[in-house]
CSV table of C-alpha atoms in Angstrom, one decimal:
chain,number,residue,atom,x,y,z
C,1,MET,CA,-53.1,133.3,-90.8
C,2,ASN,CA,-49.5,132.8,-89.6
C,3,VAL,CA,-50.6,130.7,-86.6
C,4,PHE,CA,-52.1,128.1,-88.9
C,5,TRP,CA,-49.0,127.7,-90.9
C,6,LEU,CA,-46.7,127.7,-87.9
C,7,SER,CA,-48.8,125.1,-86.1
C,8,PHE,CA,-48.8,123.0,-89.2
C,9,CYS,CA,-45.0,123.0,-89.4
C,10,PHE,CA,-44.6,122.4,-85.7
C,11,LEU,CA,-47.0,119.4,-85.8
C,12,SER,CA,-45.3,118.0,-88.9
C,13,VAL,CA,-41.9,118.1,-87.1
C,14,VAL,CA,-43.4,116.4,-84.0
C,15,CYS,CA,-44.8,113.6,-86.1
C,16,ILE,CA,-41.5,113.0,-87.9
C,17,LEU,CA,-39.6,112.9,-84.6
C,18,LEU,CA,-42.1,110.5,-83.0
C,19,TYR,CA,-42.0,108.2,-86.0
C,20,TYR,CA,-38.2,107.9,-86.1
C,21,SER,CA,-37.9,107.7,-82.3
C,22,SER,CA,-40.2,104.6,-82.4
C,23,GLY,CA,-37.7,102.8,-84.5
C,24,LYS,CA,-40.1,102.1,-87.4
C,25,GLY,CA,-38.5,104.7,-89.6
C,26,VAL,CA,-35.2,102.8,-89.7
C,27,GLN,CA,-36.6,99.3,-89.4
C,28,SER,CA,-34.7,96.8,-91.6
C,29,GLN,CA,-36.5,94.2,-93.7
C,30,ASP,CA,-34.9,90.8,-94.0
C,31,ASP,CA,-37.7,89.3,-96.0
C,32,ARG,CA,-37.4,90.8,-99.4
C,33,GLU,CA,-40.6,89.1,-100.7
C,34,PHE,CA,-42.6,90.5,-97.8
C,35,PHE,CA,-41.0,94.0,-98.3
C,36,LEU,CA,-42.0,94.0,-102.0
C,37,PHE,CA,-45.5,92.9,-101.2
C,38,GLN,CA,-45.8,95.6,-98.6
C,39,GLN,CA,-44.6,98.2,-101.0
C,40,THR,CA,-47.0,97.0,-103.7
C,41,TYR,CA,-50.0,97.3,-101.4
C,42,LEU,CA,-49.0,100.6,-99.8
C,43,CYS,CA,-48.4,102.3,-103.2
C,44,VAL,CA,-51.9,101.5,-104.3
C,45,TYR,CA,-53.6,102.1,-101.0
C,46,LEU,CA,-52.0,105.5,-100.4
C,47,LEU,CA,-53.0,106.7,-103.8
C,48,ALA,CA,-56.6,105.8,-102.9
C,49,VAL,CA,-56.7,107.4,-99.5
C,50,GLY,CA,-54.8,110.4,-100.9
C,51,ALA,CA,-57.6,110.9,-103.5
C,52,ASP,CA,-60.1,110.7,-100.6
C,53,TRP,CA,-58.2,113.1,-98.2
C,54,LEU,CA,-57.8,115.8,-100.9
C,55,GLN,CA,-61.6,116.2,-101.0
C,56,GLY,CA,-62.1,116.4,-97.2
C,57,PRO,CA,-61.2,120.0,-96.4
C,58,TYR,CA,-63.3,121.7,-99.0
C,59,VAL,CA,-66.5,119.6,-99.4
C,60,TYR,CA,-68.5,121.6,-96.9
C,61,VAL,CA,-67.1,125.0,-97.9
C,62,LEU,CA,-67.6,124.3,-101.6
C,63,TYR,CA,-71.3,123.6,-101.0
C,64,GLU,CA,-71.5,126.8,-99.0
C,65,SER,CA,-69.9,128.8,-101.9
C,66,TYR,CA,-72.6,127.4,-104.2
C,67,GLY,CA,-75.3,129.0,-101.9
C,68,MET,CA,-76.5,125.7,-100.3
C,69,THR,CA,-78.3,126.1,-97.0
C,70,SER,CA,-77.2,124.2,-93.9
C,71,TYR,CA,-80.2,121.9,-94.3
C,72,GLN,CA,-79.2,121.2,-98.0
C,73,ILE,CA,-75.6,120.5,-97.0
C,74,ASN,CA,-76.7,118.1,-94.3
C,75,LEU,CA,-79.0,116.4,-96.8
C,76,LEU,CA,-76.2,116.1,-99.3
C,77,PHE,CA,-74.0,114.5,-96.7
C,78,GLY,CA,-76.9,112.3,-95.6
C,79,VAL,CA,-77.4,111.0,-99.1
C,80,GLY,CA,-73.8,110.1,-99.3
C,81,PHE,CA,-73.9,108.1,-96.1
C,82,GLY,CA,-77.2,106.6,-97.2
C,83,SER,CA,-75.7,105.6,-100.5
C,84,SER,CA,-72.8,104.0,-98.7
C,85,MET,CA,-75.2,102.1,-96.4
C,86,LEU,CA,-77.4,100.7,-99.2
C,87,SER,CA,-74.6,99.9,-101.6
C,88,GLY,CA,-72.7,98.1,-98.8
C,89,THR,CA,-75.3,95.3,-99.0
C,90,PHE,CA,-74.1,94.3,-102.4
C,91,ILE,CA,-70.6,95.9,-103.0
C,92,GLY,CA,-69.0,93.5,-100.6
C,93,ILE,CA,-70.6,90.5,-102.3
C,94,PHE,CA,-69.5,91.8,-105.6
C,95,ALA,CA,-65.9,92.1,-104.4
C,96,ASP,CA,-65.9,88.6,-102.9
C,97,GLN,CA,-67.4,87.0,-106.0
C,98,TYR,CA,-65.9,89.0,-108.9
C,99,GLY,CA,-62.7,90.1,-107.5
C,100,ARG,CA,-61.2,92.7,-105.0
C,101,ARG,CA,-58.9,94.1,-107.7
C,102,LEU,CA,-61.8,94.8,-110.0
C,103,ASN,CA,-63.7,96.3,-107.2
C,104,CYS,CA,-60.9,98.7,-106.5
C,105,VAL,CA,-60.8,99.9,-110.1
C,106,VAL,CA,-64.6,100.4,-109.9
C,107,PHE,CA,-63.9,102.6,-106.8
C,108,ALA,CA,-61.6,104.9,-108.8
C,109,PHE,CA,-64.2,105.3,-111.6
C,110,LEU,CA,-67.0,106.0,-109.1
C,111,TYR,CA,-64.9,108.6,-107.3
C,112,ILE,CA,-63.9,110.3,-110.6
C,113,GLY,CA,-67.5,110.7,-111.4
C,114,SER,CA,-68.2,112.1,-107.9
C,115,CYS,CA,-65.4,114.7,-108.3
C,116,ILE,CA,-66.6,115.8,-111.8
C,117,THR,CA,-70.1,116.6,-110.3
C,118,LYS,CA,-68.4,119.1,-108.0
C,119,HIS,CA,-68.0,121.5,-110.9
C,120,PHE,CA,-71.8,122.0,-111.1
C,121,PRO,CA,-73.5,124.3,-108.6
C,122,HIS,CA,-76.8,122.5,-108.9
C,123,PHE,CA,-78.3,120.5,-106.0
C,124,SER,CA,-79.5,117.6,-108.1
C,125,ILE,CA,-76.1,117.1,-109.8
C,126,LEU,CA,-74.3,117.4,-106.5
C,127,LEU,CA,-76.8,114.8,-105.1
C,128,VAL,CA,-75.7,112.4,-107.8
C,129,GLY,CA,-72.1,113.0,-106.9
C,130,ARG,CA,-72.8,112.1,-103.3
C,131,VAL,CA,-74.4,108.8,-104.3
C,132,LEU,CA,-71.3,107.9,-106.4
C,133,GLY,CA,-69.0,109.0,-103.5
C,134,GLY,CA,-71.0,107.0,-101.0
C,135,MET,CA,-70.6,103.9,-103.1
C,136,ALA,CA,-66.9,104.6,-103.6
C,137,THR,CA,-66.4,104.9,-99.8
C,138,SER,CA,-67.9,101.5,-99.2
C,139,ILE,CA,-65.3,100.0,-101.5
C,140,LEU,CA,-62.4,102.0,-100.1
C,141,PHE,CA,-63.0,100.7,-96.6
C,142,SER,CA,-63.4,97.1,-97.5
C,143,ALA,CA,-62.0,95.9,-100.8
C,144,PHE,CA,-58.5,97.3,-100.4
C,145,GLU,CA,-58.0,95.7,-97.0
C,146,SER,CA,-59.6,92.4,-98.1
C,147,TRP,CA,-57.2,92.2,-101.1
C,148,ALA,CA,-54.3,92.8,-98.7
C,149,VAL,CA,-55.3,90.2,-96.2
C,150,CYS,CA,-56.0,87.6,-98.9
C,151,GLU,CA,-52.7,88.1,-100.6
C,152,HIS,CA,-50.9,88.1,-97.3
C,153,ASN,CA,-52.3,84.7,-96.3
C,154,LYS,CA,-51.8,83.2,-99.8
C,155,ARG,CA,-48.1,84.1,-99.6
C,156,GLY,CA,-47.7,82.6,-96.1
C,157,PHE,CA,-46.7,85.7,-94.2
C,158,THR,CA,-47.2,85.9,-90.4
C,159,GLU,CA,-49.9,87.7,-88.5
C,160,LEU,CA,-47.2,89.9,-87.0
C,161,GLN,CA,-46.2,91.0,-90.5
C,162,LEU,CA,-49.9,91.7,-91.2
C,163,GLY,CA,-50.0,94.0,-88.3
C,164,LEU,CA,-46.8,95.7,-89.5
C,165,ILE,CA,-48.5,96.4,-92.9
C,166,PHE,CA,-51.5,98.0,-91.4
C,167,SER,CA,-49.3,100.0,-88.9
C,168,LYS,CA,-47.3,101.4,-91.8
C,169,ALA,CA,-50.5,102.0,-93.8
C,170,THR,CA,-51.9,104.0,-90.9
C,171,PHE,CA,-48.8,106.1,-90.4
C,172,PHE,CA,-48.4,106.9,-94.1
C,173,ASN,CA,-52.1,107.5,-94.4
C,174,SER,CA,-51.7,110.2,-91.7
C,175,VAL,CA,-48.7,111.7,-93.6
C,176,ILE,CA,-50.8,111.7,-96.8
C,177,SER,CA,-53.7,113.4,-95.0
C,178,ILE,CA,-51.4,116.1,-93.8
C,179,ALA,CA,-49.9,116.6,-97.2
C,180,ALA,CA,-53.3,116.5,-98.8
C,181,GLY,CA,-54.5,119.3,-96.6
C,182,TYR,CA,-51.6,121.4,-97.6
C,183,VAL,CA,-52.0,120.6,-101.3
C,184,ALA,CA,-55.8,121.3,-101.1
C,185,GLN,CA,-55.1,124.6,-99.4
C,186,VAL,CA,-52.6,125.7,-102.1
C,187,VAL,CA,-54.6,124.8,-105.1
C,188,ALA,CA,-57.8,126.1,-103.6
C,189,ASP,CA,-56.1,129.5,-103.0
C,190,ILE,CA,-55.0,129.7,-106.6
C,191,TYR,CA,-57.8,128.0,-108.6
C,192,GLY,CA,-60.8,128.0,-106.2
C,193,TYR,CA,-62.6,125.5,-104.0
C,194,VAL,CA,-63.2,122.9,-106.8
C,195,ALA,CA,-59.5,122.6,-107.6
C,196,PRO,CA,-58.7,119.9,-104.9
C,197,PHE,CA,-61.3,117.6,-106.5
C,198,ASP,CA,-59.5,118.0,-109.8
C,199,VAL,CA,-56.2,117.0,-108.2
C,200,SER,CA,-58.1,114.0,-106.7
C,201,ILE,CA,-59.0,112.9,-110.2
C,202,ILE,CA,-55.3,112.9,-111.2
C,203,PHE,CA,-54.6,110.6,-108.2
C,204,LEU,CA,-57.5,108.3,-109.2
C,205,VAL,CA,-56.2,108.0,-112.8
C,206,VAL,CA,-52.8,107.1,-111.5
C,207,LEU,CA,-54.4,104.7,-109.1
C,208,ILE,CA,-56.2,102.8,-111.9
C,209,VAL,CA,-52.9,102.3,-113.8
C,210,CYS,CA,-51.1,101.1,-110.6
C,211,ILE,CA,-53.8,98.6,-109.7
C,212,LEU,CA,-53.8,97.1,-113.2
C,213,LYS,CA,-49.9,97.0,-113.3
C,214,LEU,CA,-49.1,95.9,-109.8
C,215,TRP,CA,-52.0,93.8,-108.4
C,216,ASN,CA,-53.2,90.4,-109.3
C,217,GLU,CA,-56.8,89.4,-108.8
C,218,ASN,CA,-58.1,87.5,-105.7
C,219,TYR,CA,-61.6,86.5,-104.5
C,220,GLY,CA,-63.5,85.3,-101.5
C,221,ASP,CA,-66.1,82.7,-102.3
C,222,SER,CA,-66.3,83.1,-106.1
C,223,ASN,CA,-68.6,80.1,-106.6
C,224,SER,CA,-71.3,81.3,-104.3
C,225,ASN,CA,-74.3,83.4,-105.3
C,226,SER,CA,-75.2,86.7,-103.8
C,227,THR,CA,-78.0,85.4,-101.6
C,228,VAL,CA,-75.8,82.6,-100.1
C,229,SER,CA,-72.9,85.0,-99.6
C,230,PHE,CA,-75.0,87.5,-97.7
C,231,ALA,CA,-76.7,84.7,-95.6
C,232,THR,CA,-73.3,83.2,-94.8
C,233,ALA,CA,-71.9,86.6,-93.7
C,234,GLY,CA,-75.0,87.2,-91.5
C,235,LYS,CA,-74.6,83.8,-89.8
C,236,VAL,CA,-70.9,84.5,-89.1
C,237,ILE,CA,-71.8,87.8,-87.5
C,238,LEU,CA,-74.7,86.4,-85.4
C,239,ASN,CA,-72.9,83.2,-84.3
C,240,ASP,CA,-69.5,84.5,-83.5
C,241,LYS,CA,-69.6,87.0,-80.6
C,242,LYS,CA,-66.2,88.4,-81.4
C,243,VAL,CA,-67.1,89.2,-85.0
C,244,PHE,CA,-70.4,90.7,-83.7
C,245,LEU,CA,-68.5,92.9,-81.2
C,246,LEU,CA,-66.1,94.0,-83.9
C,247,GLY,CA,-69.1,95.2,-85.9
C,248,ILE,CA,-70.5,97.1,-82.9
C,249,ILE,CA,-67.2,98.8,-82.1
C,250,GLN,CA,-66.5,99.8,-85.7
C,251,SER,CA,-70.0,101.3,-86.1
C,252,LEU,CA,-69.9,103.3,-82.9
C,253,PHE,CA,-66.3,104.5,-83.2
C,254,GLU,CA,-66.4,105.4,-86.9
C,255,SER,CA,-69.8,107.0,-86.8
C,256,ALA,CA,-68.5,109.4,-84.2
C,257,MET,CA,-65.4,110.0,-86.3
C,258,TYR,CA,-67.4,110.8,-89.4
C,259,VAL,CA,-69.7,113.2,-87.6
C,260,PHE,CA,-66.6,114.9,-86.2
C,261,VAL,CA,-65.1,115.2,-89.7
C,262,LEU,CA,-68.3,116.7,-91.1
C,263,LYS,CA,-68.8,119.2,-88.2
C,264,TRP,CA,-65.4,120.6,-87.7
C,265,THR,CA,-65.7,123.2,-90.5
C,266,PRO,CA,-68.9,124.9,-89.2
C,267,LEU,CA,-67.7,124.5,-85.6
C,268,LEU,CA,-64.5,126.6,-86.4
C,269,THR,CA,-66.0,129.1,-88.8
C,270,PRO,CA,-68.0,131.3,-86.3
C,271,LYS,CA,-65.1,131.2,-83.8
C,272,THR,CA,-62.4,132.5,-86.1
C,273,LEU,CA,-62.8,135.0,-88.9
C,274,ILE,CA,-66.0,136.6,-90.1
C,275,ASP,CA,-64.9,136.2,-93.7
C,276,ASN,CA,-65.2,132.5,-94.2
C,277,SER,CA,-63.1,132.6,-97.4
C,278,ALA,CA,-60.1,133.8,-95.3
C,279,ILE,CA,-60.1,130.6,-93.2
C,280,PRO,CA,-57.3,128.2,-94.4
C,281,HIS,CA,-59.4,125.0,-94.3
C,282,GLY,CA,-56.7,122.9,-95.8
C,283,ILE,CA,-54.1,123.8,-93.2
C,284,ILE,CA,-56.6,123.5,-90.3
C,285,PHE,CA,-57.5,120.1,-91.8
C,286,SER,CA,-53.8,119.1,-91.7
C,287,SER,CA,-53.0,120.4,-88.2
C,288,PHE,CA,-56.3,121.0,-86.4
C,289,MET,CA,-54.8,124.0,-84.6
C,290,ILE,CA,-57.1,126.9,-83.6
C,291,LYS,CA,-57.2,127.4,-79.8
C,292,VAL,CA,-55.4,125.6,-76.9
C,293,CYS,CA,-58.6,124.0,-75.4
C,294,VAL,CA,-59.9,122.9,-78.9
C,295,LEU,CA,-56.3,121.8,-79.9
C,296,LEU,CA,-56.0,119.4,-76.9
C,297,SER,CA,-59.4,117.8,-77.6
C,298,PHE,CA,-58.5,117.4,-81.3
C,299,PHE,CA,-55.2,115.9,-80.3
C,300,GLY,CA,-56.8,113.3,-78.0
C,301,PHE,CA,-59.3,112.2,-80.5
C,302,GLU,CA,-56.9,112.1,-83.4
C,303,ILE,CA,-54.5,110.0,-81.3
C,304,CYS,CA,-57.3,107.5,-80.7
C,305,VAL,CA,-58.2,107.4,-84.4
C,306,GLY,CA,-54.5,106.7,-85.2
C,307,ILE,CA,-54.5,103.8,-82.7
C,308,PHE,CA,-57.8,102.5,-84.0
C,309,TRP,CA,-57.0,101.9,-87.7
C,310,PRO,CA,-54.1,99.5,-87.5
C,311,SER,CA,-55.3,97.6,-84.5
C,312,PHE,CA,-58.8,97.2,-85.8
C,313,ALA,CA,-57.6,96.2,-89.3
C,314,THR,CA,-55.4,93.5,-87.7
C,315,MET,CA,-58.3,92.2,-85.6
C,316,ARG,CA,-60.5,92.0,-88.7
C,317,GLY,CA,-57.7,90.1,-90.4
C,318,HIS,CA,-57.7,87.5,-87.6
C,319,PHE,CA,-61.3,87.1,-86.8
C,320,VAL,CA,-63.2,87.7,-90.0
C,321,PRO,CA,-63.4,84.6,-92.4
C,322,GLU,CA,-61.8,85.2,-95.7
C,323,LYS,CA,-64.5,83.8,-98.0
C,324,VAL,CA,-67.0,86.6,-97.0
C,325,ARG,CA,-64.5,89.2,-95.7
C,326,SER,CA,-65.6,92.1,-98.0
C,327,THR,CA,-69.3,91.2,-97.4
C,328,ILE,CA,-68.9,91.3,-93.6
C,329,MET,CA,-66.9,94.5,-93.7
C,330,ASN,CA,-69.6,96.2,-95.7
C,331,ILE,CA,-72.4,94.9,-93.4
C,332,PHE,CA,-70.4,96.5,-90.5
C,333,ARG,CA,-70.7,99.8,-92.4
C,334,ILE,CA,-74.5,99.6,-92.6
C,335,PRO,CA,-75.3,100.6,-89.0
C,336,LEU,CA,-72.3,103.0,-89.1
C,337,ASN,CA,-73.8,104.9,-92.0
C,338,LEU,CA,-77.2,104.7,-90.5
C,339,ILE,CA,-76.1,106.4,-87.3
C,340,VAL,CA,-74.3,109.2,-89.2
C,341,LEU,CA,-77.3,109.6,-91.5
C,342,LEU,CA,-79.8,110.0,-88.5
C,343,VAL,CA,-77.6,112.5,-86.8
C,344,LEU,CA,-77.2,114.6,-89.9
C,345,LEU,CA,-80.9,114.6,-90.8
C,346,GLN,CA,-81.9,115.7,-87.3
C,347,ASP,CA,-79.8,118.8,-87.7
C,348,PHE,CA,-78.8,118.8,-84.0
C,349,SER,CA,-77.0,121.7,-82.4
C,350,THR,CA,-73.2,121.5,-82.2
C,351,GLU,CA,-73.3,120.7,-78.5
C,352,THR,CA,-75.9,117.9,-78.9
C,353,THR,CA,-74.0,116.4,-81.9
C,354,PHE,CA,-70.7,116.2,-79.9
C,355,PHE,CA,-72.5,114.8,-76.9
C,356,LEU,CA,-73.8,112.0,-79.1
C,357,CYS,CA,-70.3,111.4,-80.4
C,358,THR,CA,-69.0,111.1,-76.8
C,359,PHE,CA,-71.8,108.7,-75.9
C,360,SER,CA,-71.0,106.6,-79.0
C,361,LEU,CA,-67.3,106.5,-78.1
C,362,LEU,CA,-68.0,105.4,-74.6
C,363,SER,CA,-70.3,102.7,-75.8
C,364,ALA,CA,-67.6,101.5,-78.2
C,365,CYS,CA,-65.1,101.4,-75.3
C,366,ILE,CA,-67.4,99.2,-73.3
C,367,ALA,CA,-67.9,96.8,-76.3
C,368,GLN,CA,-64.1,96.7,-76.7
C,369,HIS,CA,-63.7,95.7,-73.1
C,370,VAL,CA,-66.1,92.9,-73.5
C,371,LEU,CA,-64.3,91.7,-76.6
C,372,TYR,CA,-61.0,91.9,-74.7
C,373,LYS,CA,-62.4,89.7,-72.0
C,374,LEU,CA,-63.8,87.1,-74.5
C,375,THR,CA,-60.5,87.0,-76.3
C,376,ASN,CA,-58.5,86.4,-73.1
C,377,HIS,CA,-60.8,83.7,-71.7
C,378,HIS,CA,-61.7,81.7,-74.8
C,379,HIS,CA,-59.3,80.5,-77.5
C,380,HIS,CA,-60.6,81.6,-80.9
C,381,PRO,CA,-60.0,79.1,-83.7
C,382,GLU,CA,-58.1,80.3,-86.7
C,383,PRO,CA,-60.5,81.8,-89.3
C,384,HIS,CA,-60.9,80.1,-92.6
C,385,ASN,CA,-58.5,82.2,-94.7
C,386,GLU,CA,-58.7,80.3,-98.0
C,387,CYS,CA,-58.8,82.8,-100.9
C,388,VAL,CA,-58.4,82.5,-104.6
């Protein structure tokens, strides 16, 4: 057990040293208006991702403790991704037309409902929870970012400042994920596997209050109907090669990431302790420390994930038109969720699953290279960033 805690402390110290050595930890802010806006967004966003991260370490093991088979667990995860895929076709339109702030509040209520279902060891109730969680995930990865980009442009901040916001969001998201793993471990040890989901509910309640107090509403194209919004988003994706490639890269990279997240628990279980309850899933989730060869591969992948989030959010902020931003971002998530769903339902072996992840990442790398070439050789006009 000590190796998990020691590695967790070691990695935490390394992260802090790297952050401050980069200069971002002591960076001054001359623009007070931008600084306040940045704090307003980060406060809300980090509460949202904190609620999400708290649930990560113990979803799989909670299902196992309820006596669910491997097939049932894969089916539950598959339903979650299927729900996210299907709801993505209308949630983005809802956000653009009726407001990103409202959509973020809806996210919190959906996720609260999902957490409540974790108290019931019945497959059908857990299935409902996965549907609600899938819908909430679609909002988490679209509406929050769309709100930030719209407000950023309305207030006349620069694209460099937009990149700074997403860079800080990614860093503190990582800090939150580490802390969430620790908190989840502590409360699970004391109160059981369902306790992290109850803590997540507390985060979500605070999130609702903060959104209502700190954020104003903004929209994409609030005057367009659902059919027109979806058609417009589809035309943008098909007619703009850069936006199309962004969708391909996101689907390939994030699908590999989500499969990895879902499979690390069963991957580690047979290689550590026979008694699954003795494995500190929360601490492993925070540090991903188990053996030197697995540690190095986890490090490499997690570094890539850390680079991916701020850079990709900045690219979306530049290339994706504002009036259908949430709609396009959710369309991007349709093939992403479809890929994960197909992999889960096939119940591949661990080796096959991670081979597919590798293939997906290599394909994403090729698509990113093509996008890089297009960006360097052709000037891209500024996207229409009008928002209400």
